Short mmCIF file of C-alpha atoms in Angstrom, two decimals:
data_model
loop_
_atom_site.label_atom_id
_atom_site.label_comp_id
_atom_site.label_asym_id
_atom_site.label_seq_id
_atom_site.Cartn_x
_atom_site.Cartn_y
_atom_site.Cartn_z
CA MET W 1436 -58.87 -57.24 44.92
CA ARG W 1437 -55.14 -57.68 45.43
CA VAL W 1438 -53.31 -54.80 47.08
CA THR W 1439 -49.61 -54.32 46.43
CA PRO W 1440 -47.80 -53.52 49.67
CA GLY W 1441 -46.31 -50.05 49.84
CA PRO W 1442 -43.83 -48.41 52.16
CA THR W 1443 -44.35 -49.05 55.85
CA THR W 1444 -46.23 -46.23 57.54
CA ALA W 1445 -45.10 -44.75 60.84
CA ARG W 1446 -48.53 -45.50 62.28
CA ALA W 1447 -48.12 -49.20 61.47
CA THR W 1448 -44.71 -49.47 63.14
CA TRP W 1449 -45.31 -47.29 66.18
CA GLN W 1450 -46.31 -49.09 69.38
CA GLN W 1451 -48.44 -47.13 71.83
CA GLU W 1452 -47.72 -47.25 75.54
CA PRO W 1453 -49.39 -50.43 76.84
CA ALA W 1454 -52.34 -50.16 79.20
CA ARG W 1455 -51.42 -49.92 82.89
CA ALA W 1456 -47.75 -49.44 82.03
CA GLY W 1457 -47.25 -46.49 84.39
CA TRP W 1458 -45.01 -48.33 86.84
CA ARG W 1459 -43.01 -49.81 83.99
CA VAL W 1460 -42.37 -46.36 82.55
CA VAL W 1461 -41.27 -45.00 85.93
CA ALA W 1462 -39.08 -48.03 86.66
CA SER W 1463 -37.43 -48.09 83.23
CA TRP W 1464 -36.70 -44.36 83.33
CA GLY W 1465 -35.28 -44.78 86.83
CA LEU W 1466 -32.91 -47.51 85.67
CA THR W 1467 -31.94 -45.56 82.56
CA LEU W 1468 -31.04 -42.53 84.68
CA ALA W 1469 -29.23 -44.58 87.33
CA LEU W 1470 -27.10 -46.40 84.76
CA SER W 1471 -26.46 -43.37 82.58
CA THR W 1472 -23.39 -41.17 82.76
CA VAL W 1473 -25.28 -38.58 84.85
CA PRO W 1474 -24.37 -40.04 88.29
CA LEU W 1475 -20.75 -40.43 87.14
CA ILE W 1476 -20.66 -36.82 85.92
CA VAL W 1477 -22.04 -35.58 89.26
CA ILE W 1478 -19.47 -37.60 91.24
CA ASP W 1479 -16.66 -36.50 88.93
CA ARG W 1480 -17.61 -32.84 89.25
CA ALA W 1481 -17.90 -33.12 93.02
CA THR W 1482 -14.76 -35.13 93.77
CA GLY W 1483 -12.58 -34.79 90.68
CA ALA W 1484 -12.66 -38.48 89.81
CA VAL W 1485 -15.00 -41.43 89.32
CA PRO W 1486 -14.20 -44.10 91.94
CA GLY W 1487 -14.37 -47.78 91.07
CA TRP W 1488 -17.21 -48.33 93.52
CA ALA W 1489 -19.48 -46.08 91.42
CA LEU W 1490 -19.24 -48.44 88.45
CA ALA W 1491 -19.71 -51.46 90.72
CA ALA W 1492 -22.77 -49.75 92.22
CA GLN W 1493 -24.30 -49.29 88.76
CA LEU W 1494 -23.77 -52.97 88.01
CA ALA W 1495 -25.40 -53.91 91.32
CA ILE W 1496 -28.37 -51.63 90.59
CA ALA W 1497 -28.86 -53.26 87.18
CA ALA W 1498 -28.72 -56.77 88.65
CA ALA W 1499 -31.09 -55.85 91.51
CA PHE W 1500 -33.52 -54.29 89.03
CA THR W 1501 -33.58 -57.49 86.98
CA LEU W 1502 -34.30 -59.63 90.03
CA ALA W 1503 -37.01 -57.22 91.19
CA CYS W 1504 -38.70 -57.42 87.78
CA LEU W 1505 -38.86 -61.20 88.05
CA GLY W 1506 -40.58 -60.91 91.42
CA VAL W 1507 -42.91 -57.93 90.91
CA ARG W 1508 -45.75 -58.46 88.46
CA ALA W 1509 -46.26 -54.78 87.62
CA VAL W 1510 -42.77 -54.47 86.15
CA ARG W 1511 -42.15 -58.07 85.06
CA PRO W 1512 -42.12 -57.22 81.32
CA LEU W 1513 -38.94 -55.20 81.99
CA TRP W 1514 -36.79 -58.13 83.12
CA ARG W 1515 -35.21 -58.52 79.69
CA PHE W 1516 -34.38 -54.81 79.71
CA GLY W 1517 -32.69 -55.39 83.06
CA VAL W 1518 -30.60 -58.22 81.60
CA VAL W 1519 -29.58 -56.09 78.62
CA MET W 1520 -28.58 -53.14 80.79
CA THR W 1521 -26.66 -55.39 83.18
CA ALA W 1522 -24.72 -56.78 80.22
CA LEU W 1523 -24.20 -53.28 78.81
CA VAL W 1524 -22.76 -51.89 82.04
CA LEU W 1525 -20.65 -55.00 82.56
CA LEU W 1526 -19.16 -54.95 79.06
CA THR W 1527 -18.65 -51.20 78.66
CA ARG W 1528 -17.67 -50.03 82.14
CA VAL W 1529 -16.71 -52.84 84.49
CA VAL W 1530 -14.89 -55.50 82.46
CA THR W 1531 -11.58 -54.38 80.97
CA ILE W 1532 -11.22 -56.00 77.56
CA PRO W 1533 -7.55 -56.68 76.70
CA PRO W 1534 -6.17 -54.46 73.92
CA LEU W 1535 -7.25 -55.81 70.54
CA SER W 1536 -4.37 -54.44 68.52
CA PHE W 1537 -3.80 -55.99 65.10
CA PRO W 1538 -0.69 -54.48 63.45
CA ALA W 1539 -1.46 -56.22 60.15
CA VAL W 1540 -4.85 -54.49 59.96
CA GLN W 1541 -3.28 -51.16 60.85
CA ALA W 1542 -0.64 -51.64 58.16
CA ALA W 1543 -3.27 -52.53 55.56
CA LEU W 1544 -5.01 -49.22 56.26
CA GLY W 1545 -1.79 -47.21 56.13
CA GLY W 1546 -0.14 -47.77 59.50
CA SER W 1547 -0.55 -44.15 60.60
CA ALA W 1548 -0.76 -42.84 64.16
CA PHE W 1549 -4.50 -42.53 63.53
CA ASP W 1550 -4.67 -46.26 62.70
CA ARG W 1551 -2.72 -47.15 65.83
CA LEU W 1552 -5.15 -45.08 67.88
CA MET W 1553 -8.42 -46.19 66.31
CA GLN W 1554 -7.98 -49.84 65.35
CA PRO W 1555 -7.79 -51.25 68.93
CA GLN W 1556 -10.63 -48.98 70.05
CA GLN W 1557 -12.93 -49.96 67.20
CA ALA W 1558 -12.09 -53.66 67.54
CA GLU W 1559 -13.10 -53.51 71.21
CA ARG W 1560 -16.36 -51.72 70.40
CA LEU W 1561 -17.16 -54.21 67.67
CA LEU W 1562 -16.57 -57.10 70.08
CA VAL W 1563 -18.94 -55.52 72.61
CA ALA W 1564 -21.58 -55.08 69.88
CA ILE W 1565 -21.25 -58.74 68.87
CA LEU W 1566 -21.63 -59.82 72.50
CA MET W 1567 -24.73 -57.61 72.89
CA VAL W 1568 -26.23 -59.25 69.79
CA GLY W 1569 -25.61 -62.58 71.50
CA VAL W 1570 -27.49 -61.34 74.58
CA LEU W 1571 -30.46 -60.26 72.46
CA LEU W 1572 -30.59 -63.58 70.64
CA LEU W 1573 -30.35 -65.54 73.89
CA LEU W 1574 -33.27 -63.50 75.22
CA GLY W 1575 -35.32 -64.64 72.22
CA PHE W 1576 -35.68 -61.40 70.27
CA GLY W 1577 -34.38 -62.74 66.97
CA VAL W 1578 -32.70 -60.78 64.21
CA ARG W 1579 -35.77 -58.83 63.05
CA ARG W 1580 -37.01 -57.83 66.50
CA SER W 1581 -33.46 -56.77 67.38
CA PHE W 1582 -33.47 -54.29 64.46
CA LEU W 1583 -30.45 -56.02 62.90
CA LEU W 1584 -31.81 -56.05 59.33
CA PRO W 1585 -31.64 -53.02 56.99
CA GLY W 1586 -35.35 -52.36 57.52
CA ASP W 1587 -37.79 -50.56 55.23
CA LEU W 1588 -35.65 -47.87 53.60
CA HIS W 1589 -38.75 -46.13 52.19
CA ALA W 1590 -40.81 -46.18 55.38
CA ARG W 1591 -42.64 -42.96 56.20
CA ILE W 1592 -41.81 -40.82 59.20
CA ARG W 1593 -44.09 -39.73 61.98
CA PRO W 1594 -44.49 -36.04 61.07
CA VAL W 1595 -42.28 -33.54 62.92
CA ALA W 1596 -43.65 -30.09 62.12
CA ALA W 1597 -41.08 -28.35 64.34
CA LEU W 1598 -38.31 -29.66 62.08
CA GLY W 1599 -40.06 -28.70 58.86
CA PHE W 1600 -41.70 -32.06 58.15
CA PRO W 1601 -45.45 -31.67 58.82
CA ARG W 1602 -46.30 -34.65 56.59
CA ALA W 1603 -45.38 -38.33 56.59
CA ASP W 1604 -42.45 -37.98 54.21
CA PRO W 1605 -40.38 -41.06 53.31
CA TRP W 1606 -37.19 -41.75 55.19
CA THR W 1607 -35.31 -41.50 51.90
CA ARG W 1608 -35.98 -37.75 52.11
CA PHE W 1609 -35.97 -37.13 55.86
CA GLY W 1610 -32.93 -39.32 56.49
CA ALA W 1611 -30.90 -37.85 53.65
CA ILE W 1612 -31.66 -34.25 54.60
CA TRP W 1613 -30.95 -34.68 58.29
CA GLY W 1614 -28.02 -37.04 57.83
CA ILE W 1615 -26.21 -34.62 55.54
CA GLY W 1616 -27.41 -31.55 57.44
CA ILE W 1617 -26.18 -32.76 60.83
CA ALA W 1618 -22.82 -33.79 59.37
CA VAL W 1619 -22.33 -30.42 57.64
CA ALA W 1620 -23.33 -28.45 60.75
CA LEU W 1621 -20.99 -30.56 62.86
CA GLY W 1622 -18.18 -30.00 60.38
CA VAL W 1623 -18.66 -26.23 60.41
CA VAL W 1624 -18.65 -26.08 64.22
CA GLN W 1625 -15.59 -28.32 64.48
CA PHE W 1626 -13.78 -26.28 61.84
CA LEU W 1627 -14.46 -23.01 63.67
CA ILE W 1628 -13.22 -24.55 66.93
CA ALA W 1629 -10.13 -26.34 65.58
CA ARG W 1630 -9.15 -23.89 62.83
CA PRO W 1631 -7.05 -26.52 61.01
CA SER W 1632 -4.20 -25.28 58.86
CA SER W 1633 -3.97 -25.98 55.14
CA ALA W 1634 -1.13 -28.39 55.94
CA ALA W 1635 -3.38 -30.34 58.34
CA LEU W 1636 -6.14 -30.51 55.74
CA ALA W 1637 -3.65 -31.78 53.16
CA ALA W 1638 -2.36 -34.39 55.62
CA LEU W 1639 -5.93 -35.64 56.08
CA VAL W 1640 -6.31 -36.73 52.45
CA PRO W 1641 -4.25 -39.98 52.64
CA LEU W 1642 -6.01 -40.83 55.92
CA LEU W 1643 -9.51 -40.66 54.42
CA PRO W 1644 -9.78 -44.43 53.70
CA SER W 1645 -9.03 -45.14 57.38
CA VAL W 1646 -11.49 -42.45 58.46
CA LEU W 1647 -14.25 -44.07 56.38
CA VAL W 1648 -13.51 -47.58 57.67
CA TYR W 1649 -13.40 -46.60 61.34
CA ALA W 1650 -16.45 -44.34 61.01
CA GLY W 1651 -18.41 -47.22 59.51
CA LEU W 1652 -17.32 -49.62 62.23
CA ASN W 1653 -18.04 -47.15 65.02
CA ALA W 1654 -21.49 -46.37 63.65
CA VAL W 1655 -22.57 -50.01 63.44
CA SER W 1656 -21.08 -50.85 66.85
CA GLU W 1657 -22.79 -47.96 68.63
CA GLU W 1658 -26.11 -48.47 66.85
CA VAL W 1659 -26.19 -52.11 67.92
CA THR W 1660 -24.87 -51.56 71.46
CA TYR W 1661 -26.70 -48.39 72.47
CA ARG W 1662 -29.75 -48.36 70.20
CA ALA W 1663 -30.90 -51.81 69.10
CA ALA W 1664 -29.97 -53.47 72.39
CA MET W 1665 -32.09 -51.00 74.38
CA LEU W 1666 -35.01 -50.57 71.98
CA ALA W 1667 -35.64 -54.30 71.50
CA PRO W 1668 -36.64 -55.00 75.14
CA LEU W 1669 -38.00 -51.52 75.93
CA GLU W 1670 -40.47 -50.95 73.11
CA PRO W 1671 -42.88 -53.84 73.86
CA ALA W 1672 -42.78 -53.01 77.58
CA VAL W 1673 -43.28 -49.23 77.56
CA GLY W 1674 -44.16 -48.28 73.98
CA SER W 1675 -42.18 -46.66 71.18
CA ALA W 1676 -42.13 -43.09 72.49
CA ASN W 1677 -40.74 -43.97 75.92
CA ALA W 1678 -38.23 -46.37 74.39
CA MET W 1679 -37.09 -43.71 71.91
CA TRP W 1680 -36.53 -40.99 74.51
CA GLN W 1681 -34.86 -43.25 77.06
CA THR W 1682 -32.44 -44.55 74.45
CA ALA W 1683 -31.74 -41.03 73.18
CA PHE W 1684 -31.07 -39.78 76.72
CA PHE W 1685 -28.77 -42.68 77.64
CA PHE W 1686 -26.81 -42.27 74.39
CA GLY W 1687 -26.65 -38.49 74.56
CA VAL W 1688 -25.44 -37.92 78.11
CA ALA W 1689 -22.61 -40.41 77.53
CA HIS W 1690 -21.18 -37.87 75.07
CA TYR W 1691 -20.54 -35.41 77.90
CA TYR W 1692 -17.02 -36.84 77.73
CA GLY W 1693 -17.09 -37.22 73.94
CA VAL W 1694 -16.29 -35.10 70.89
CA PRO W 1695 -17.86 -32.56 71.02
CA GLY W 1696 -18.21 -32.81 74.79
CA GLY W 1697 -19.57 -30.93 77.78
CA LEU W 1698 -23.17 -29.86 78.28
CA LEU W 1699 -23.48 -28.66 74.69
CA GLY W 1700 -22.09 -31.91 73.31
CA ALA W 1701 -24.42 -33.98 75.50
CA THR W 1702 -27.47 -31.91 74.50
CA LEU W 1703 -26.67 -32.17 70.80
CA SER W 1704 -26.06 -35.90 71.19
CA ILE W 1705 -29.45 -36.39 72.86
CA PHE W 1706 -31.02 -34.76 69.79
CA MET W 1707 -28.88 -36.96 67.56
CA GLY W 1708 -29.93 -39.99 69.62
CA TRP W 1709 -33.57 -39.03 69.14
CA ILE W 1710 -33.13 -38.88 65.35
CA LEU W 1711 -31.33 -42.24 65.31
CA SER W 1712 -33.86 -43.95 67.60
CA LYS W 1713 -36.71 -42.53 65.52
CA ALA W 1714 -35.04 -43.94 62.41
CA MET W 1715 -34.63 -47.40 63.89
CA LEU W 1716 -38.17 -47.60 65.24
CA GLU W 1717 -39.93 -46.24 62.16
CA THR W 1718 -37.94 -48.21 59.58
CA ARG W 1719 -37.62 -51.28 61.85
CA GLY W 1720 -33.98 -51.64 60.87
CA LEU W 1721 -30.38 -50.52 60.92
CA PHE W 1722 -29.79 -48.86 57.55
CA TRP W 1723 -30.95 -45.30 58.19
CA PRO W 1724 -29.65 -44.94 61.77
CA TRP W 1725 -26.30 -46.36 60.62
CA THR W 1726 -26.15 -44.04 57.60
CA ILE W 1727 -26.91 -40.88 59.60
CA HIS W 1728 -24.49 -41.92 62.34
CA PHE W 1729 -21.79 -42.79 59.79
CA LEU W 1730 -21.94 -39.39 58.10
CA SER W 1731 -21.43 -37.59 61.42
CA ASP W 1732 -18.64 -39.94 62.46
CA VAL W 1733 -16.80 -39.26 59.20
CA VAL W 1734 -16.63 -35.60 60.19
CA ILE W 1735 -15.63 -36.30 63.81
CA PHE W 1736 -13.02 -38.88 62.89
CA GLY W 1737 -11.65 -36.58 60.21
CA PHE W 1738 -10.80 -33.99 62.85
CA ILE W 1739 -9.37 -36.66 65.15
CA ALA W 1740 -7.19 -37.86 62.27
CA MET W 1741 -5.92 -34.32 61.67
CA ALA W 1742 -5.04 -34.02 65.36
CA THR W 1743 -2.84 -37.13 65.15
CA VAL W 1744 -0.69 -35.57 62.43
CA GLY W 1745 -0.17 -32.37 64.36
#
């Protein structure tokens, strides 16, 4: 009897923690914490600034971790994770990429103050994402194992009863509800904080094409750099659950200095990171995490755009 394949189930895509992976879990969490924004936040709060040696120390820790993995059998499967994190710290915190300002691109999108602010920033982030893809490919993960394809859009979720999904619903439902829900909630909170005037809202309208373009670019860059790049080497070494939470934590605490920021912003971003990591792991692709991320970025970038017009 021939069976027609259906949507991917969460059970089929979820990798359990490998046997005798205890030391790998401890080591990978240790590196994730050490290279996260947490040490930088602590130093900043204590001294009022983040000294250059702190970033250099994180790079040294990442490099030392990689070498230790090559020499210690119990944690050897993590050496690729060490390489990825070394590259991530190097590209995002240590190396200063020259400004990638393209006036012609800015002009094509309207040439506003918002374009002049966002275009160089998004070009730099896109370059980092491309370089991280190169690292993954050099490490032998390939396009599919690096989560760089759209994935199974109709894959079923691992049930989350606490969020109102006790059954294995398809991602077409879960992703749409949470993608729109998070964006709307974020918009309401930002509106109550910023209290934009009717003039500011009117000034946003001609900037919407730029907002959509930059939100799309930012979403794909961050999903590749902070999600796919970490999940690809982590999942086979420590299992899906550990990989998901480590990636969510690393992504979330970085938003302590983001929009929204502070402890609340970081906490909300960890939850957002969990949703996005869950999407990537369960659908084995980029479409749903990018879509959910994009919707939230449209809201955030909309308020940034309004701020640039006063």
